[in-house]
């Protein structure tokens, strides 16, 4: 299995930027498909972005053009660079890992087995 620890969340003004990190330990990180998801109070968990083990990236519509997902397999770390942040981006952000997902399922949170504890992102106007 793999253990995931997110960091980098915080309080930021609308229009600002944050970079989230997700450090992975355990089995070979490069073999896992990875995703970022978020959950706001009272709302269902929703996808943000995902990257396959082969490096193919997928983005939710809300993230396209503003967020960039990347992975550094040498450092066992997943990143989410967020720019032009909006108040509606406020949520707890989670990273997730799974070794066996079909490509079209990478943005489906139900497909992932391993989760971090989450990091809070708060965007104020």
C-alpha positions as YAML, in Angstrom:
chain: A
units: angstrom
residues:
- id: 1
  name: UNK
  ca: [0.00, 0.00, 0.00]
- id: 2
  name: UNK
  ca: [0.98, 3.67, -0.13]
- id: 3
  name: UNK
  ca: [0.79, 6.41, 2.49]
- id: 4
  name: UNK
  ca: [-0.01, 9.95, 1.42]
- id: 5
  name: UNK
  ca: [0.61, 13.24, 3.23]
- id: 6
  name: UNK
  ca: [-0.58, 16.55, 1.79]
- id: 7
  name: UNK
  ca: [0.88, 19.95, 2.57]
- id: 8
  name: UNK
  ca: [0.85, 23.48, 1.24]
- id: 9
  name: UNK
  ca: [-2.67, 24.56, 2.00]
- id: 10
  name: UNK
  ca: [-3.45, 27.89, 3.60]
- id: 11
  name: UNK
  ca: [-5.26, 31.18, 3.45]
- id: 12
  name: UNK
  ca: [-4.91, 33.19, 0.25]
- id: 13
  name: UNK
  ca: [-6.58, 36.17, -1.32]
- id: 14
  name: UNK
  ca: [-8.63, 35.71, -4.47]
- id: 15
  name: UNK
  ca: [-6.39, 35.89, -7.52]
- id: 16
  name: UNK
  ca: [-3.48, 34.43, -5.60]
- id: 17
  name: UNK
  ca: [-1.64, 31.16, -5.97]
- id: 18
  name: UNK
  ca: [-0.79, 28.12, -3.89]
- id: 19
  name: UNK
  ca: [1.14, 24.95, -4.55]
- id: 20
  name: UNK
  ca: [0.00, 21.79, -2.86]
- id: 21
  name: UNK
  ca: [2.29, 18.83, -2.37]
- id: 22
  name: UNK
  ca: [1.53, 15.21, -1.65]
- id: 23
  name: UNK
  ca: [4.39, 13.09, -0.36]
- id: 24
  name: UNK
  ca: [4.01, 9.37, -0.90]
- id: 25
  name: UNK
  ca: [5.69, 6.50, 0.85]
- id: 26
  name: UNK
  ca: [5.36, 2.78, 0.55]
- id: 27
  name: UNK
  ca: [5.39, 0.89, -2.70]
- id: 28
  name: UNK
  ca: [6.71, 2.32, -5.93]
- id: 29
  name: UNK
  ca: [5.13, 5.72, -6.45]
- id: 30
  name: UNK
  ca: [5.65, 5.70, -10.21]
- id: 31
  name: UNK
  ca: [3.28, 2.75, -10.59]
- id: 32
  name: UNK
  ca: [0.34, 4.68, -9.17]
- id: 33
  name: UNK
  ca: [-2.19, 6.85, -10.87]
- id: 34
  name: UNK
  ca: [-2.61, 9.97, -8.76]
- id: 35
  name: UNK
  ca: [-5.38, 12.46, -8.28]
- id: 36
  name: UNK
  ca: [-6.34, 15.65, -6.47]
- id: 37
  name: UNK
  ca: [-9.86, 15.98, -5.17]
- id: 38
  name: UNK
  ca: [-11.56, 18.54, -2.97]
- id: 39
  name: UNK
  ca: [-14.50, 18.73, -0.67]
- id: 40
  name: UNK
  ca: [-16.24, 21.83, 0.60]
- id: 41
  name: UNK
  ca: [-18.53, 21.73, 3.65]
- id: 42
  name: UNK
  ca: [-21.87, 20.17, 2.82]
- id: 43
  name: UNK
  ca: [-20.79, 19.18, -0.66]
- id: 44
  name: UNK
  ca: [-19.74, 15.95, -2.28]
- id: 45
  name: UNK
  ca: [-16.09, 15.30, -2.94]
- id: 46
  name: UNK
  ca: [-15.25, 16.46, -6.45]
- id: 47
  name: UNK
  ca: [-12.34, 15.96, -8.83]
- id: 48
  name: UNK
  ca: [-9.74, 18.59, -9.48]
- id: 49
  name: UNK
  ca: [-7.03, 16.91, -11.55]
- id: 50
  name: UNK
  ca: [-5.36, 13.57, -12.06]
- id: 51
  name: UNK
  ca: [-2.22, 12.20, -13.66]
- id: 52
  name: UNK
  ca: [-1.72, 8.67, -14.82]
- id: 53
  name: UNK
  ca: [1.33, 6.57, -14.06]
- id: 54
  name: UNK
  ca: [2.39, 7.33, -17.63]
- id: 55
  name: UNK
  ca: [2.07, 11.08, -17.14]
- id: 56
  name: UNK
  ca: [-1.22, 11.77, -18.91]
- id: 57
  name: UNK
  ca: [-3.06, 14.61, -17.19]
- id: 58
  name: UNK
  ca: [-6.75, 15.12, -16.72]
- id: 59
  name: UNK
  ca: [-8.51, 18.20, -15.38]
- id: 60
  name: UNK
  ca: [-11.96, 18.99, -14.12]
- id: 61
  name: UNK
  ca: [-13.56, 21.89, -15.96]
- id: 62
  name: UNK
  ca: [-13.20, 24.04, -12.85]
- id: 63
  name: UNK
  ca: [-9.42, 23.55, -12.90]
- id: 64
  name: UNK
  ca: [-8.65, 23.90, -16.59]
- id: 65
  name: UNK
  ca: [-6.46, 26.87, -17.37]
- id: 66
  name: UNK
  ca: [-5.81, 27.66, -13.71]
- id: 67
  name: UNK
  ca: [-4.39, 24.53, -12.06]
- id: 68
  name: UNK
  ca: [-1.52, 22.30, -13.09]
- id: 69
  name: UNK
  ca: [-0.95, 18.80, -11.79]
- id: 70
  name: UNK
  ca: [2.51, 17.30, -11.91]
- id: 71
  name: UNK
  ca: [4.46, 14.46, -10.39]
- id: 72
  name: UNK
  ca: [8.09, 13.92, -9.55]
- id: 73
  name: UNK
  ca: [8.65, 10.19, -9.38]
- id: 74
  name: UNK
  ca: [12.22, 10.64, -8.15]
- id: 75
  name: UNK
  ca: [10.88, 12.50, -5.11]
- id: 76
  name: UNK
  ca: [7.72, 10.40, -4.68]
- id: 77
  name: UNK
  ca: [5.72, 13.62, -4.74]
- id: 78
  name: UNK
  ca: [2.59, 14.86, -6.44]
- id: 79
  name: UNK
  ca: [1.96, 18.57, -6.90]
- id: 80
  name: UNK
  ca: [-0.95, 20.84, -7.66]
- id: 81
  name: UNK
  ca: [-0.05, 24.36, -8.73]
- id: 82
  name: UNK
  ca: [-3.10, 26.56, -8.32]
- id: 83
  name: UNK
  ca: [-3.32, 30.06, -9.78]
- id: 84
  name: UNK
  ca: [-6.06, 32.66, -10.15]
- id: 85
  name: UNK
  ca: [-7.74, 31.23, -7.08]
- id: 86
  name: UNK
  ca: [-11.40, 31.98, -6.47]
- id: 87
  name: UNK
  ca: [-13.44, 31.90, -3.24]
- id: 88
  name: UNK
  ca: [-15.29, 28.88, -4.65]
- id: 89
  name: UNK
  ca: [-11.98, 26.98, -4.63]
- id: 90
  name: UNK
  ca: [-12.20, 26.93, -0.84]
- id: 91
  name: UNK
  ca: [-12.21, 23.30, 0.29]
- id: 92
  name: UNK
  ca: [-10.19, 20.55, 1.84]
- id: 93
  name: UNK
  ca: [-7.90, 19.18, -0.85]
- id: 94
  name: UNK
  ca: [-7.03, 15.50, -0.87]
- id: 95
  name: UNK
  ca: [-4.56, 13.52, -2.87]
- id: 96
  name: UNK
  ca: [-5.34, 9.95, -3.80]
- id: 97
  name: UNK
  ca: [-3.54, 7.01, -5.32]
- id: 98
  name: UNK
  ca: [-4.62, 3.91, -7.12]
- id: 99
  name: UNK
  ca: [-2.66, 1.36, -9.13]
- id: 100
  name: UNK
  ca: [-5.43, 0.08, -11.40]
- id: 101
  name: UNK
  ca: [-7.83, 2.53, -13.01]
- id: 102
  name: UNK
  ca: [-9.07, 2.86, -16.57]
- id: 103
  name: UNK
  ca: [-8.11, 6.20, -18.07]
- id: 104
  name: UNK
  ca: [-11.63, 7.61, -18.11]
- id: 105
  name: UNK
  ca: [-12.00, 6.86, -14.39]
- id: 106
  name: UNK
  ca: [-9.04, 8.92, -13.19]
- id: 107
  name: UNK
  ca: [-11.33, 11.79, -12.21]
- id: 108
  name: UNK
  ca: [-13.72, 9.51, -10.33]
- id: 109
  name: UNK
  ca: [-12.93, 9.65, -6.62]
- id: 110
  name: UNK
  ca: [-14.66, 6.31, -6.04]
- id: 111
  name: UNK
  ca: [-11.96, 4.60, -8.11]
- id: 112
  name: UNK
  ca: [-9.19, 5.45, -5.64]
- id: 113
  name: UNK
  ca: [-8.22, 3.31, -2.68]
- id: 114
  name: UNK
  ca: [-5.52, 5.34, -0.93]
- id: 115
  name: UNK
  ca: [-6.10, 8.83, 0.46]
- id: 116
  name: UNK
  ca: [-4.21, 11.46, 2.38]
- id: 117
  name: UNK
  ca: [-5.64, 13.33, 5.34]
- id: 118
  name: UNK
  ca: [-6.30, 16.51, 3.37]
- id: 119
  name: UNK
  ca: [-5.08, 20.09, 3.50]
- id: 120
  name: UNK
  ca: [-7.33, 23.13, 3.88]
- id: 121
  name: UNK
  ca: [-7.36, 25.81, 1.21]
- id: 122
  name: UNK
  ca: [-9.28, 28.98, 2.01]
- id: 123
  name: UNK
  ca: [-9.63, 31.74, -0.57]
- id: 124
  name: UNK
  ca: [-11.00, 35.08, 0.61]
- id: 125
  name: UNK
  ca: [-12.21, 37.96, -1.52]
...
